[in-house]
Tab-separated table of C-alpha atoms in Angstrom:
chain	number	residue	atom	x	y	z
I	7	UNK	CA	-157.539	-57.665	-25.029
I	8	UNK	CA	-154.173	-58.576	-23.490
I	9	UNK	CA	-154.048	-61.747	-25.557
I	10	UNK	CA	-154.857	-59.798	-28.743
I	11	UNK	CA	-151.989	-57.393	-28.054
I	12	UNK	CA	-149.624	-60.285	-27.491
I	13	UNK	CA	-150.668	-61.845	-30.791
I	14	UNK	CA	-150.163	-58.520	-32.606
I	15	UNK	CA	-146.720	-58.188	-31.057
I	16	UNK	CA	-145.836	-61.708	-32.156
I	17	UNK	CA	-146.787	-60.796	-35.721
I	18	UNK	CA	-144.440	-57.821	-35.844
I	19	UNK	CA	-141.247	-58.363	-37.832
I	20	UNK	CA	-138.145	-58.861	-35.729
I	21	UNK	CA	-136.584	-55.527	-34.814
I	22	UNK	CA	-139.870	-53.866	-33.968
I	23	UNK	CA	-140.485	-53.525	-30.235
I	24	UNK	CA	-142.420	-51.120	-28.057
I	25	UNK	CA	-139.751	-48.435	-28.374
I	26	UNK	CA	-139.467	-48.639	-32.156
I	27	UNK	CA	-143.237	-48.691	-32.572
I	28	UNK	CA	-143.608	-45.648	-30.312
I	29	UNK	CA	-140.969	-43.826	-32.377
I	30	UNK	CA	-142.860	-44.650	-35.544
I	31	UNK	CA	-146.156	-43.391	-34.149
I	32	UNK	CA	-144.586	-40.117	-33.003
I	33	UNK	CA	-143.170	-39.591	-36.476
I	34	UNK	CA	-146.533	-40.484	-38.039
I	35	UNK	CA	-148.160	-37.697	-36.042
I	36	UNK	CA	-146.162	-35.250	-38.182
I	37	UNK	CA	-147.809	-36.365	-41.435
I	38	UNK	CA	-150.991	-34.596	-42.473
I	39	UNK	CA	-153.159	-37.110	-44.299
I	40	UNK	CA	-156.771	-38.162	-44.359
I	41	UNK	CA	-158.153	-40.178	-41.472
I	42	UNK	CA	-158.473	-43.295	-43.624
I	43	UNK	CA	-155.015	-43.078	-45.255
I	44	UNK	CA	-152.690	-46.069	-44.917
I	45	UNK	CA	-149.512	-45.086	-43.112
I	46	UNK	CA	-146.472	-47.299	-43.530
I	47	UNK	CA	-143.398	-47.379	-41.326
I	48	UNK	CA	-140.131	-48.769	-42.676
I	49	UNK	CA	-137.149	-49.301	-40.393
I	50	UNK	CA	-133.605	-50.104	-41.457
I	51	UNK	CA	-130.613	-50.518	-39.151
I	52	UNK	CA	-127.129	-49.149	-39.488
I	53	UNK	CA	-124.224	-51.545	-39.393
I	54	UNK	CA	-120.847	-52.220	-37.843
I	55	UNK	CA	-118.397	-54.103	-39.983
I	56	UNK	CA	-116.368	-56.524	-37.882
I	57	UNK	CA	-113.861	-57.164	-40.673
I	58	UNK	CA	-113.703	-56.948	-44.453
I	59	UNK	CA	-113.184	-53.266	-45.176
I	60	UNK	CA	-113.070	-51.999	-48.764
I	61	UNK	CA	-113.513	-55.515	-50.116
I	62	UNK	CA	-117.180	-55.461	-51.127
I	63	UNK	CA	-116.726	-53.259	-54.191
I	64	UNK	CA	-114.034	-55.686	-55.293
I	65	UNK	CA	-116.636	-58.463	-55.127
I	66	UNK	CA	-114.996	-60.047	-52.074
I	67	UNK	CA	-116.538	-61.085	-48.732
I	68	UNK	CA	-117.285	-59.087	-45.598
I	69	UNK	CA	-118.400	-59.868	-42.048
I	70	UNK	CA	-120.682	-57.103	-40.671
I	71	UNK	CA	-123.556	-56.977	-38.188
I	72	UNK	CA	-126.734	-54.961	-38.375
I	73	UNK	CA	-126.887	-52.869	-35.193
I	74	UNK	CA	-129.623	-51.973	-32.754
I	75	UNK	CA	-129.755	-48.392	-34.071
I	76	UNK	CA	-132.182	-47.692	-36.889
I	77	UNK	CA	-133.655	-45.153	-39.268
I	78	UNK	CA	-137.435	-45.088	-39.556
I	79	UNK	CA	-139.259	-43.610	-42.541
I	80	UNK	CA	-142.988	-42.956	-42.268
I	81	UNK	CA	-144.869	-42.716	-45.551
I	82	UNK	CA	-148.418	-42.122	-46.737
I	83	UNK	CA	-149.694	-41.650	-50.271
I	84	UNK	CA	-150.475	-38.043	-51.145
I	85	UNK	CA	-152.523	-36.326	-53.836
I	86	UNK	CA	-149.685	-34.264	-55.308
I	87	UNK	CA	-147.872	-37.057	-57.115
I	88	UNK	CA	-144.644	-35.741	-55.595
I	89	UNK	CA	-142.319	-36.783	-52.804
I	90	UNK	CA	-142.579	-34.563	-49.756
I	91	UNK	CA	-140.020	-35.459	-47.101
I	92	UNK	CA	-139.328	-33.930	-43.701
I	93	UNK	CA	-136.669	-34.869	-41.182
I	94	UNK	CA	-137.337	-35.063	-37.446
I	95	UNK	CA	-133.895	-33.501	-36.970
I	96	UNK	CA	-134.346	-29.783	-37.660
I	97	UNK	CA	-130.755	-29.580	-38.902
I	98	UNK	CA	-131.926	-31.206	-42.134
I	99	UNK	CA	-134.369	-29.076	-44.166
I	100	UNK	CA	-137.580	-30.445	-45.669
I	101	UNK	CA	-137.540	-31.259	-49.352
I	102	UNK	CA	-140.106	-31.718	-52.116
I	103	UNK	CA	-139.504	-33.065	-55.608
I	104	UNK	CA	-141.362	-34.508	-58.566
I	105	UNK	CA	-141.305	-38.190	-59.455
I	106	UNK	CA	-139.637	-38.320	-62.861
I	107	UNK	CA	-137.997	-40.993	-64.987
I	108	UNK	CA	-134.677	-39.296	-64.249
I	109	UNK	CA	-134.765	-37.330	-61.003
I	110	UNK	CA	-132.161	-34.525	-60.942
I	111	UNK	CA	-130.020	-34.519	-57.771
I	112	UNK	CA	-129.697	-31.696	-55.288
I	113	UNK	CA	-126.294	-30.121	-54.742
I	114	UNK	CA	-123.617	-32.549	-53.567
I	115	UNK	CA	-123.867	-33.282	-49.849
I	116	UNK	CA	-127.606	-32.620	-49.526
I	117	UNK	CA	-129.106	-35.213	-47.164
I	118	UNK	CA	-132.174	-35.709	-49.358
I	119	UNK	CA	-130.062	-37.008	-52.230
I	120	UNK	CA	-130.220	-40.366	-50.449
I	121	UNK	CA	-134.012	-40.137	-50.513
I	122	UNK	CA	-133.842	-39.343	-54.212
I	123	UNK	CA	-131.389	-42.206	-54.736
I	124	UNK	CA	-133.839	-44.675	-53.214
I	125	UNK	CA	-136.777	-43.421	-55.280
I	126	UNK	CA	-134.673	-43.397	-58.449
I	127	UNK	CA	-133.525	-46.948	-57.718
I	128	UNK	CA	-137.099	-48.222	-57.485
I	129	UNK	CA	-138.078	-46.361	-60.667
I	130	UNK	CA	-135.100	-47.855	-62.524
I	131	UNK	CA	-135.870	-51.367	-61.264
I	132	UNK	CA	-139.514	-51.130	-62.349
I	133	UNK	CA	-139.001	-49.024	-65.447
I	134	UNK	CA	-142.006	-50.538	-67.222
I	135	UNK	CA	-144.400	-49.288	-64.576
I	136	UNK	CA	-146.494	-46.430	-65.952
I	137	UNK	CA	-147.658	-44.404	-62.959
I	138	UNK	CA	-146.251	-43.797	-59.493
I	139	UNK	CA	-148.053	-42.696	-56.362
I	140	UNK	CA	-146.512	-39.725	-54.586
I	141	UNK	CA	-145.741	-39.900	-50.894
I	142	UNK	CA	-145.492	-37.698	-47.830
I	143	UNK	CA	-142.590	-38.925	-45.712
I	144	UNK	CA	-141.016	-38.212	-42.340
I	145	UNK	CA	-137.554	-39.482	-41.446
I	146	UNK	CA	-136.280	-40.136	-37.946
I	147	UNK	CA	-132.866	-41.702	-37.355
I	148	UNK	CA	-130.873	-43.001	-34.418
I	149	UNK	CA	-127.916	-43.891	-36.634
I	150	UNK	CA	-125.465	-41.000	-36.209
I	151	UNK	CA	-124.578	-39.403	-39.568
I	152	UNK	CA	-121.068	-39.419	-41.043
I	153	UNK	CA	-119.794	-41.696	-38.280
I	154	UNK	CA	-118.978	-44.825	-40.278
I	155	UNK	CA	-122.106	-46.725	-39.181
I	156	UNK	CA	-123.856	-46.473	-42.544
I	157	UNK	CA	-126.529	-43.922	-41.780
I	158	UNK	CA	-126.751	-43.311	-45.525
I	159	UNK	CA	-127.703	-46.888	-46.367
I	160	UNK	CA	-130.150	-47.052	-43.460
I	161	UNK	CA	-131.894	-44.015	-44.949
I	162	UNK	CA	-131.798	-45.342	-48.504
I	163	UNK	CA	-133.073	-48.796	-47.549
I	164	UNK	CA	-135.913	-47.499	-45.375
I	165	UNK	CA	-136.946	-44.957	-48.016
I	166	UNK	CA	-136.997	-47.591	-50.757
I	167	UNK	CA	-139.095	-49.954	-48.620
I	168	UNK	CA	-141.545	-47.178	-47.747
I	169	UNK	CA	-141.894	-46.036	-51.369
I	170	UNK	CA	-142.448	-49.619	-52.539
I	171	UNK	CA	-145.099	-50.129	-49.859
I	172	UNK	CA	-146.953	-47.010	-50.990
I	173	UNK	CA	-146.903	-48.346	-54.546
I	174	UNK	CA	-147.756	-51.939	-53.542
I	175	UNK	CA	-144.483	-53.410	-54.778
I	176	UNK	CA	-142.672	-56.323	-53.185
I	177	UNK	CA	-139.206	-57.702	-53.852
I	178	UNK	CA	-137.209	-60.552	-52.385
I	179	UNK	CA	-134.754	-59.187	-49.775
I	180	UNK	CA	-131.617	-59.999	-51.774
I	181	UNK	CA	-133.117	-58.385	-54.875
I	182	UNK	CA	-133.930	-55.304	-52.792
I	183	UNK	CA	-130.342	-55.180	-51.517
I	184	UNK	CA	-129.013	-55.363	-55.071
I	185	UNK	CA	-131.371	-52.603	-56.198
I	186	UNK	CA	-130.590	-50.238	-53.331
I	187	UNK	CA	-126.834	-50.803	-53.539
I	188	UNK	CA	-126.926	-49.829	-57.194
I	189	UNK	CA	-129.111	-46.814	-56.455
I	190	UNK	CA	-126.603	-45.238	-54.064
I	191	UNK	CA	-124.316	-44.486	-56.998
I	192	UNK	CA	-126.795	-41.674	-57.609
I	193	UNK	CA	-124.946	-39.648	-54.956
I	194	UNK	CA	-121.617	-40.197	-56.730
I	195	UNK	CA	-120.065	-42.796	-54.413
I	196	UNK	CA	-119.002	-45.947	-56.258
I	197	UNK	CA	-119.389	-48.310	-53.329
I	198	UNK	CA	-120.248	-51.971	-52.919
I	199	UNK	CA	-123.313	-53.723	-51.531
I	200	UNK	CA	-122.267	-54.592	-47.973
I	201	UNK	CA	-124.129	-51.852	-46.129
I	202	UNK	CA	-127.442	-52.326	-47.896
I	203	UNK	CA	-127.264	-56.129	-47.705
I	204	UNK	CA	-126.653	-56.338	-43.962
I	205	UNK	CA	-129.227	-53.602	-43.310
I	206	UNK	CA	-131.848	-55.696	-45.109
I	207	UNK	CA	-130.767	-59.228	-44.155
I	208	UNK	CA	-129.401	-58.570	-40.659
I	209	UNK	CA	-130.201	-61.174	-38.015
I	210	UNK	CA	-130.392	-60.689	-34.262
I	211	UNK	CA	-127.315	-61.998	-32.381
I	212	UNK	CA	-125.560	-62.888	-35.633
I	213	UNK	CA	-122.971	-61.461	-37.975
I	214	UNK	CA	-123.405	-62.054	-41.699
I	215	UNK	CA	-120.725	-63.554	-43.913
I	216	UNK	CA	-121.682	-61.870	-47.183
I	217	UNK	CA	-120.362	-62.780	-50.617
I	218	UNK	CA	-121.038	-60.954	-53.870
I	219	UNK	CA	-121.648	-61.397	-57.586
I	220	UNK	CA	-124.254	-62.619	-56.827
I	221	UNK	CA	-125.088	-61.669	-53.240
I	222	UNK	CA	-125.163	-64.579	-50.788
I	223	UNK	CA	-125.298	-64.346	-46.993
I	224	UNK	CA	-124.612	-66.848	-44.226
I	225	UNK	CA	-125.432	-66.108	-40.594
I	226	UNK	CA	-122.574	-66.501	-38.087
I	227	UNK	CA	-123.622	-66.700	-34.435
I	228	UNK	CA	-122.074	-64.088	-32.195
I	229	UNK	CA	-120.586	-65.748	-29.092
I	230	UNK	CA	-122.634	-65.000	-25.965
I	231	UNK	CA	-119.557	-63.688	-24.125
I	232	UNK	CA	-118.612	-61.232	-26.899
I	233	UNK	CA	-119.253	-57.492	-26.711
I	234	UNK	CA	-118.795	-54.841	-29.378
I	235	UNK	CA	-117.744	-51.400	-28.182
I	236	UNK	CA	-118.255	-48.810	-30.895
I	237	UNK	CA	-116.750	-45.355	-30.464
I	238	UNK	CA	-117.030	-42.302	-32.709
I	239	UNK	CA	-113.779	-40.446	-33.351
I	240	UNK	CA	-115.855	-37.272	-33.939
I	241	UNK	CA	-113.940	-36.869	-37.179
I	242	UNK	CA	-116.593	-36.572	-39.888
I	243	UNK	CA	-116.483	-39.220	-42.604
I	244	UNK	CA	-118.944	-37.954	-45.172
I	245	UNK	CA	-118.868	-40.171	-48.258
I	246	UNK	CA	-121.292	-37.891	-50.050
I	247	UNK	CA	-118.993	-34.913	-49.473
I	248	UNK	CA	-115.289	-34.409	-48.912
I	249	UNK	CA	-114.383	-38.068	-48.426
I	250	UNK	CA	-115.997	-39.153	-51.694
I	251	UNK	CA	-112.947	-38.358	-53.834
I	252	UNK	CA	-110.668	-40.477	-51.639
I	253	UNK	CA	-113.155	-43.339	-51.548
I	254	UNK	CA	-113.694	-43.342	-55.315
I	255	UNK	CA	-109.958	-43.080	-55.929
I	256	UNK	CA	-109.481	-46.378	-54.130
I	257	UNK	CA	-112.243	-47.984	-56.158
I	258	UNK	CA	-110.289	-47.033	-59.294
I	259	UNK	CA	-106.989	-48.257	-57.841
I	260	UNK	CA	-108.460	-51.629	-56.913
I	261	UNK	CA	-110.154	-52.084	-60.280
I	262	UNK	CA	-106.960	-51.170	-62.115
I	263	UNK	CA	-104.968	-53.643	-60.019
I	264	UNK	CA	-107.518	-56.342	-60.847
I	265	UNK	CA	-107.320	-55.708	-64.596
I	266	UNK	CA	-103.534	-55.819	-64.628
I	267	UNK	CA	-103.461	-58.958	-62.488
I	268	UNK	CA	-106.083	-60.599	-64.694
I	269	UNK	CA	-104.006	-59.895	-67.775
I	270	UNK	CA	-100.881	-61.266	-66.109
I	271	UNK	CA	-102.752	-64.475	-65.247
I	272	UNK	CA	-104.359	-64.692	-68.710
I	273	UNK	CA	-107.894	-64.420	-67.302
I	274	UNK	CA	-110.692	-62.968	-69.395
I	275	UNK	CA	-113.282	-60.422	-68.263
I	276	UNK	CA	-111.581	-59.320	-65.048
I	277	UNK	CA	-112.815	-55.973	-63.706
I	278	UNK	CA	-112.543	-56.484	-59.920
I	279	UNK	CA	-110.222	-58.502	-57.700
I	280	UNK	CA	-113.067	-60.862	-56.889
I	281	UNK	CA	-113.004	-62.021	-60.511
I	282	UNK	CA	-109.407	-63.134	-60.008
I	283	UNK	CA	-110.120	-64.934	-56.733
I	284	UNK	CA	-113.144	-66.764	-58.137
I	285	UNK	CA	-111.144	-67.918	-61.154
I	286	UNK	CA	-108.442	-69.485	-58.975
I	287	UNK	CA	-109.698	-72.225	-56.606
I	288	UNK	CA	-106.273	-72.373	-54.968
I	289	UNK	CA	-105.010	-68.857	-54.325
I	290	UNK	CA	-103.235	-66.900	-51.641
I	291	UNK	CA	-102.729	-63.193	-51.205
I	292	UNK	CA	-98.934	-63.205	-51.103
I	293	UNK	CA	-98.582	-65.017	-54.444
I	294	UNK	CA	-101.125	-62.778	-56.182
I	295	UNK	CA	-99.419	-59.641	-54.881
I	296	UNK	CA	-96.093	-61.014	-56.143
I	297	UNK	CA	-97.655	-61.614	-59.579
I	298	UNK	CA	-98.994	-58.070	-59.667
I	299	UNK	CA	-95.634	-56.616	-58.655
I	300	UNK	CA	-94.002	-58.449	-61.558
I	301	UNK	CA	-96.595	-57.157	-64.030
I	302	UNK	CA	-96.744	-53.480	-63.084
I	303	UNK	CA	-95.001	-50.688	-61.202
I	304	UNK	CA	-96.372	-50.237	-57.691
I	305	UNK	CA	-97.633	-46.788	-58.715
I	306	UNK	CA	-99.143	-45.608	-61.988
I	307	UNK	CA	-99.938	-42.173	-63.321
I	308	UNK	CA	-103.472	-40.944	-62.679
I	309	UNK	CA	-103.830	-39.971	-66.340
I	310	UNK	CA	-104.067	-43.743	-67.019
I	311	UNK	CA	-101.626	-43.555	-69.945
I	312	UNK	CA	-99.133	-46.023	-68.447
I	313	UNK	CA	-101.913	-48.315	-67.267
I	314	UNK	CA	-103.478	-48.374	-70.733
I	315	UNK	CA	-100.120	-49.349	-72.211
I	316	UNK	CA	-99.756	-52.250	-69.770
I	317	UNK	CA	-103.287	-53.437	-70.530
I	318	UNK	CA	-102.883	-52.819	-74.273
I	319	UNK	CA	-106.067	-50.786	-74.553
I	320	UNK	CA	-106.615	-47.185	-75.545
I	321	UNK	CA	-106.317	-44.527	-72.883
I	322	UNK	CA	-109.779	-43.193	-73.716
I	323	UNK	CA	-111.409	-46.624	-73.416
I	324	UNK	CA	-109.790	-47.265	-70.028
I	325	UNK	CA	-110.804	-43.796	-68.846
I	326	UNK	CA	-114.435	-44.463	-69.749
I	327	UNK	CA	-114.483	-47.888	-68.078
I	328	UNK	CA	-112.849	-46.805	-64.835
I	329	UNK	CA	-114.113	-43.268	-64.359
I	330	UNK	CA	-117.576	-43.313	-65.914
I	331	UNK	CA	-119.562	-40.441	-67.373
I	332	UNK	CA	-121.819	-37.569	-66.431
I	333	UNK	CA	-122.634	-36.473	-62.897
I	334	UNK	CA	-121.253	-39.640	-61.305
I	335	UNK	CA	-117.912	-39.543	-63.175
I	336	UNK	CA	-114.939	-40.030	-60.872
I	337	UNK	CA	-112.533	-37.090	-60.826
I	338	UNK	CA	-108.920	-38.032	-60.085
I	339	UNK	CA	-106.222	-35.696	-58.807
I	340	UNK	CA	-103.736	-36.017	-61.643
I	341	UNK	CA	-100.870	-34.855	-59.404
I	342	UNK	CA	-101.089	-38.000	-57.279
I	343	UNK	CA	-100.067	-41.412	-58.601
I	344	UNK	CA	-102.438	-44.343	-58.259
I	345	UNK	CA	-101.293	-46.849	-55.631
I	346	UNK	CA	-101.832	-50.224	-57.269
I	347	UNK	CA	-99.763	-52.698	-55.281
I	348	UNK	CA	-100.593	-51.454	-51.775
I	349	UNK	CA	-104.336	-51.384	-52.428
I	350	UNK	CA	-104.357	-54.900	-53.865
I	351	UNK	CA	-102.252	-56.194	-50.969
I	352	UNK	CA	-104.815	-54.864	-48.502
I	353	UNK	CA	-107.858	-56.214	-50.337
I	354	UNK	CA	-106.410	-59.676	-50.913
I	355	UNK	CA	-104.973	-60.089	-47.412
I	356	UNK	CA	-108.194	-58.706	-45.925
I	357	UNK	CA	-110.148	-61.343	-47.822
I	358	UNK	CA	-108.041	-64.046	-46.210
I	359	UNK	CA	-108.735	-62.466	-42.812
I	360	UNK	CA	-112.497	-62.347	-43.447
I	361	UNK	CA	-112.618	-66.034	-44.374
I	362	UNK	CA	-110.661	-66.906	-41.246
I	363	UNK	CA	-112.740	-64.601	-39.067
I	364	UNK	CA	-116.012	-66.291	-39.994
I	365	UNK	CA	-114.600	-69.600	-38.753
I	366	UNK	CA	-113.033	-68.357	-35.518
I	367	UNK	CA	-116.065	-66.246	-34.593
I	368	UNK	CA	-118.418	-69.183	-35.103
I	369	UNK	CA	-116.130	-71.273	-32.894
I	370	UNK	CA	-116.079	-68.589	-30.170
I	371	UNK	CA	-112.318	-68.075	-30.393
I	372	UNK	CA	-112.392	-64.389	-29.506
I	373	UNK	CA	-108.625	-64.011	-29.025
I	374	UNK	CA	-108.034	-65.095	-32.628
I	375	UNK	CA	-110.829	-62.857	-33.870
I	376	UNK	CA	-109.219	-59.924	-32.084
I	377	UNK	CA	-105.847	-60.662	-33.671
I	378	UNK	CA	-107.453	-60.617	-37.126
I	379	UNK	CA	-109.148	-57.291	-36.363
I	380	UNK	CA	-105.838	-55.775	-35.258
I	381	UNK	CA	-104.165	-56.955	-38.465
I	382	UNK	CA	-107.032	-55.497	-40.474
I	383	UNK	CA	-106.553	-52.069	-38.936
I	384	UNK	CA	-102.814	-52.196	-39.549
I	385	UNK	CA	-103.466	-52.985	-43.213
I	386	UNK	CA	-106.086	-50.250	-43.537
I	387	UNK	CA	-103.694	-47.729	-42.033
I	388	UNK	CA	-100.600	-48.807	-43.977
I	389	UNK	CA	-101.664	-50.237	-47.323
I	390	UNK	CA	-105.074	-48.664	-47.805
I	391	UNK	CA	-104.236	-45.372	-46.111
I	392	UNK	CA	-107.770	-44.688	-44.940
I	393	UNK	CA	-107.124	-44.475	-41.217
I	394	UNK	CA	-106.333	-41.177	-39.493
I	395	UNK	CA	-104.381	-40.088	-36.434
I	396	UNK	CA	-107.647	-39.873	-34.509
I	397	UNK	CA	-108.776	-43.339	-35.508
I	398	UNK	CA	-105.370	-44.793	-34.670
I	399	UNK	CA	-105.462	-43.072	-31.273
I	400	UNK	CA	-108.903	-44.334	-30.315
I	401	UNK	CA	-108.013	-47.860	-31.462
I	402	UNK	CA	-104.947	-47.785	-29.247
I	403	UNK	CA	-107.015	-46.588	-26.273
I	404	UNK	CA	-109.394	-49.505	-26.760
I	405	UNK	CA	-106.526	-51.968	-26.803
I	406	UNK	CA	-104.998	-50.472	-23.650
I	407	UNK	CA	-108.369	-50.928	-21.979
I	408	UNK	CA	-108.306	-54.658	-22.636
I	409	UNK	CA	-109.954	-54.984	-26.040
I	410	UNK	CA	-109.074	-58.261	-27.722
I	411	UNK	CA	-108.913	-56.412	-31.043
I	412	UNK	CA	-109.911	-53.052	-32.468
I	413	UNK	CA	-110.128	-51.474	-35.888
I	414	UNK	CA	-111.757	-48.686	-37.830
I	415	UNK	CA	-115.163	-49.638	-39.177
I	416	UNK	CA	-116.679	-48.284	-42.362
I	417	UNK	CA	-114.887	-46.417	-45.116
I	418	UNK	CA	-112.448	-44.731	-42.738
I	419	UNK	CA	-111.077	-41.202	-43.186
I	420	UNK	CA	-112.856	-40.515	-39.870
I	421	UNK	CA	-115.932	-42.064	-38.328
I	422	UNK	CA	-115.926	-44.874	-35.777
I	423	UNK	CA	-113.948	-47.810	-34.486
I	424	UNK	CA	-115.191	-51.172	-33.255
I	425	UNK	CA	-113.481	-52.986	-30.392
I	426	UNK	CA	-114.077	-56.633	-29.542
I	427	UNK	CA	-113.991	-57.620	-25.895
I	428	UNK	CA	-115.641	-59.973	-23.460
I	429	UNK	CA	-118.883	-58.732	-21.935
I	430	UNK	CA	-117.250	-58.403	-18.519
I	431	UNK	CA	-114.501	-56.185	-19.950
I	432	UNK	CA	-116.655	-53.708	-21.896
I	433	UNK	CA	-116.750	-51.100	-19.127
I	434	UNK	CA	-112.957	-51.082	-18.867
I	435	UNK	CA	-112.599	-50.570	-22.622
I	436	UNK	CA	-115.060	-47.675	-22.537
I	437	UNK	CA	-113.328	-46.106	-19.519
I	438	UNK	CA	-109.970	-46.297	-21.306
I	439	UNK	CA	-111.414	-44.607	-24.396
I	440	UNK	CA	-113.064	-41.897	-22.289
I	441	UNK	CA	-109.875	-41.150	-20.368
I	442	UNK	CA	-107.350	-41.567	-23.155
I	443	UNK	CA	-109.288	-40.093	-26.079
I	444	UNK	CA	-112.444	-38.114	-25.357
I	445	UNK	CA	-111.002	-36.300	-22.328
I	446	UNK	CA	-108.244	-34.901	-24.538
I	447	UNK	CA	-110.495	-33.481	-27.248
I	448	UNK	CA	-110.867	-29.731	-27.420
I	449	UNK	CA	-113.469	-28.671	-26.597
I	450	UNK	CA	-114.449	-31.471	-24.243
I	451	UNK	CA	-118.012	-32.581	-24.960
I	452	UNK	CA	-120.310	-35.130	-23.277
I	453	UNK	CA	-119.288	-38.633	-24.269
I	454	UNK	CA	-122.493	-40.579	-23.637
I	455	UNK	CA	-123.644	-40.395	-27.251
I	456	UNK	CA	-120.203	-41.066	-28.709
I	457	UNK	CA	-119.545	-44.606	-27.510
I	458	UNK	CA	-121.664	-47.579	-26.563
I	459	UNK	CA	-121.894	-51.326	-26.517
I	460	UNK	CA	-123.899	-52.166	-29.627
I	461	UNK	CA	-125.581	-55.457	-30.410
I	462	UNK	CA	-126.298	-57.424	-33.546
I	463	UNK	CA	-129.907	-56.674	-34.427
I	464	UNK	CA	-132.549	-57.552	-36.970
I	465	UNK	CA	-132.691	-56.379	-40.565
I	466	UNK	CA	-135.065	-53.987	-42.279
I	467	UNK	CA	-138.826	-54.362	-42.575
I	468	UNK	CA	-141.981	-52.351	-43.243
I	469	UNK	CA	-145.285	-52.392	-41.382
I	470	UNK	CA	-148.745	-50.878	-41.780
I	471	UNK	CA	-149.206	-48.813	-38.619
I	472	UNK	CA	-152.974	-49.302	-38.652
I	473	UNK	CA	-152.561	-53.045	-38.223
I	474	UNK	CA	-150.045	-53.322	-35.383
I	475	UNK	CA	-150.066	-52.649	-31.682
I	476	UNK	CA	-148.207	-53.645	-28.530
């Protein structure tokens, strides 16, 4: 019997251990299905991005890790033909909706829109399929929401895997990442594919150097003496809510900068800055920024009239290409100019930092990695303007505590920071953050769940609970 259990444990996908399996079984107890029903459990981790912020939707590389915090979705086929989903956290109400070719969203900000996004993504990917099996689902997450650790993608990935398992569909991991990344536009956020890719392809004790168009990933070993301290600013960064307009605005600014730069360089078909970089084997950020500055004012009107004139296209055509249509159309504040030069300077210089970071991290040169992370945060705060006073303060506390480098992680506008240090120095970094940041918040709240040393963990997978044990 002991040997059989060991063999079953060995057959579990990486990331599943006794704790994760016990979580899954507790969640499965909440589903009411027949005794012989197959119950699937899909787990997907959140992520911490070491460097490469706001570059993925420009088609440029990133360097994240999947973390040892996951979302688990339990699913069993039901007889209703609908999706019934409950959340183990009572703060999030249960939802039920029909499986349709085009599933209407809930009101903006509803947590279950990410569930709908995942289901819609699978339906779109397999549009020729005639009939879908409904599912009863329960969600349980240890990825804190709206904290910059990609709880949304962990939910979307795990839901998509569970729904595919119910319907006996399999996809290659990279194809799944592409599908789920596209599906998250359902909630109105025009993001890239970093979060979904690292959640699916994550590898224990490794970061991933991820490139796009198409997606490629290369594992980069985390040095054994490196520790990642992640701390939540307790400033909510909800990309499906209030932060969405700021996030989408920067997507537009970056795309507009790319189009103008492409025209200046006489390149065809440029829509993102990655198109420019891939067309120029020998490039550097400073020269490209100089080219852009010569081709366009640093700021352009949000009505796109001036931009259309520079690009020699109609204003209506540019509006449609950049802002989209329908429920996912991007709404710009017309009283604020679009920052073209600053956004491009961040994205292009950040790309240089990502490329350098992959090399220095693989070589174990933590001091250099920390310097790159510090420069990244400075660029995010100055040129991309997505840091906040709280994020800046907590970053500074981490550095005073001995962190080799620290920066916001995720979209910004709140959420978390990541600090790189040596394993032996992690406690000092945490103590400095506790004393210099959390102790000054009003009201003071327990800090244990707000900061931790997180580790690079395994990517997403799905199991049949009837066939595993530990």
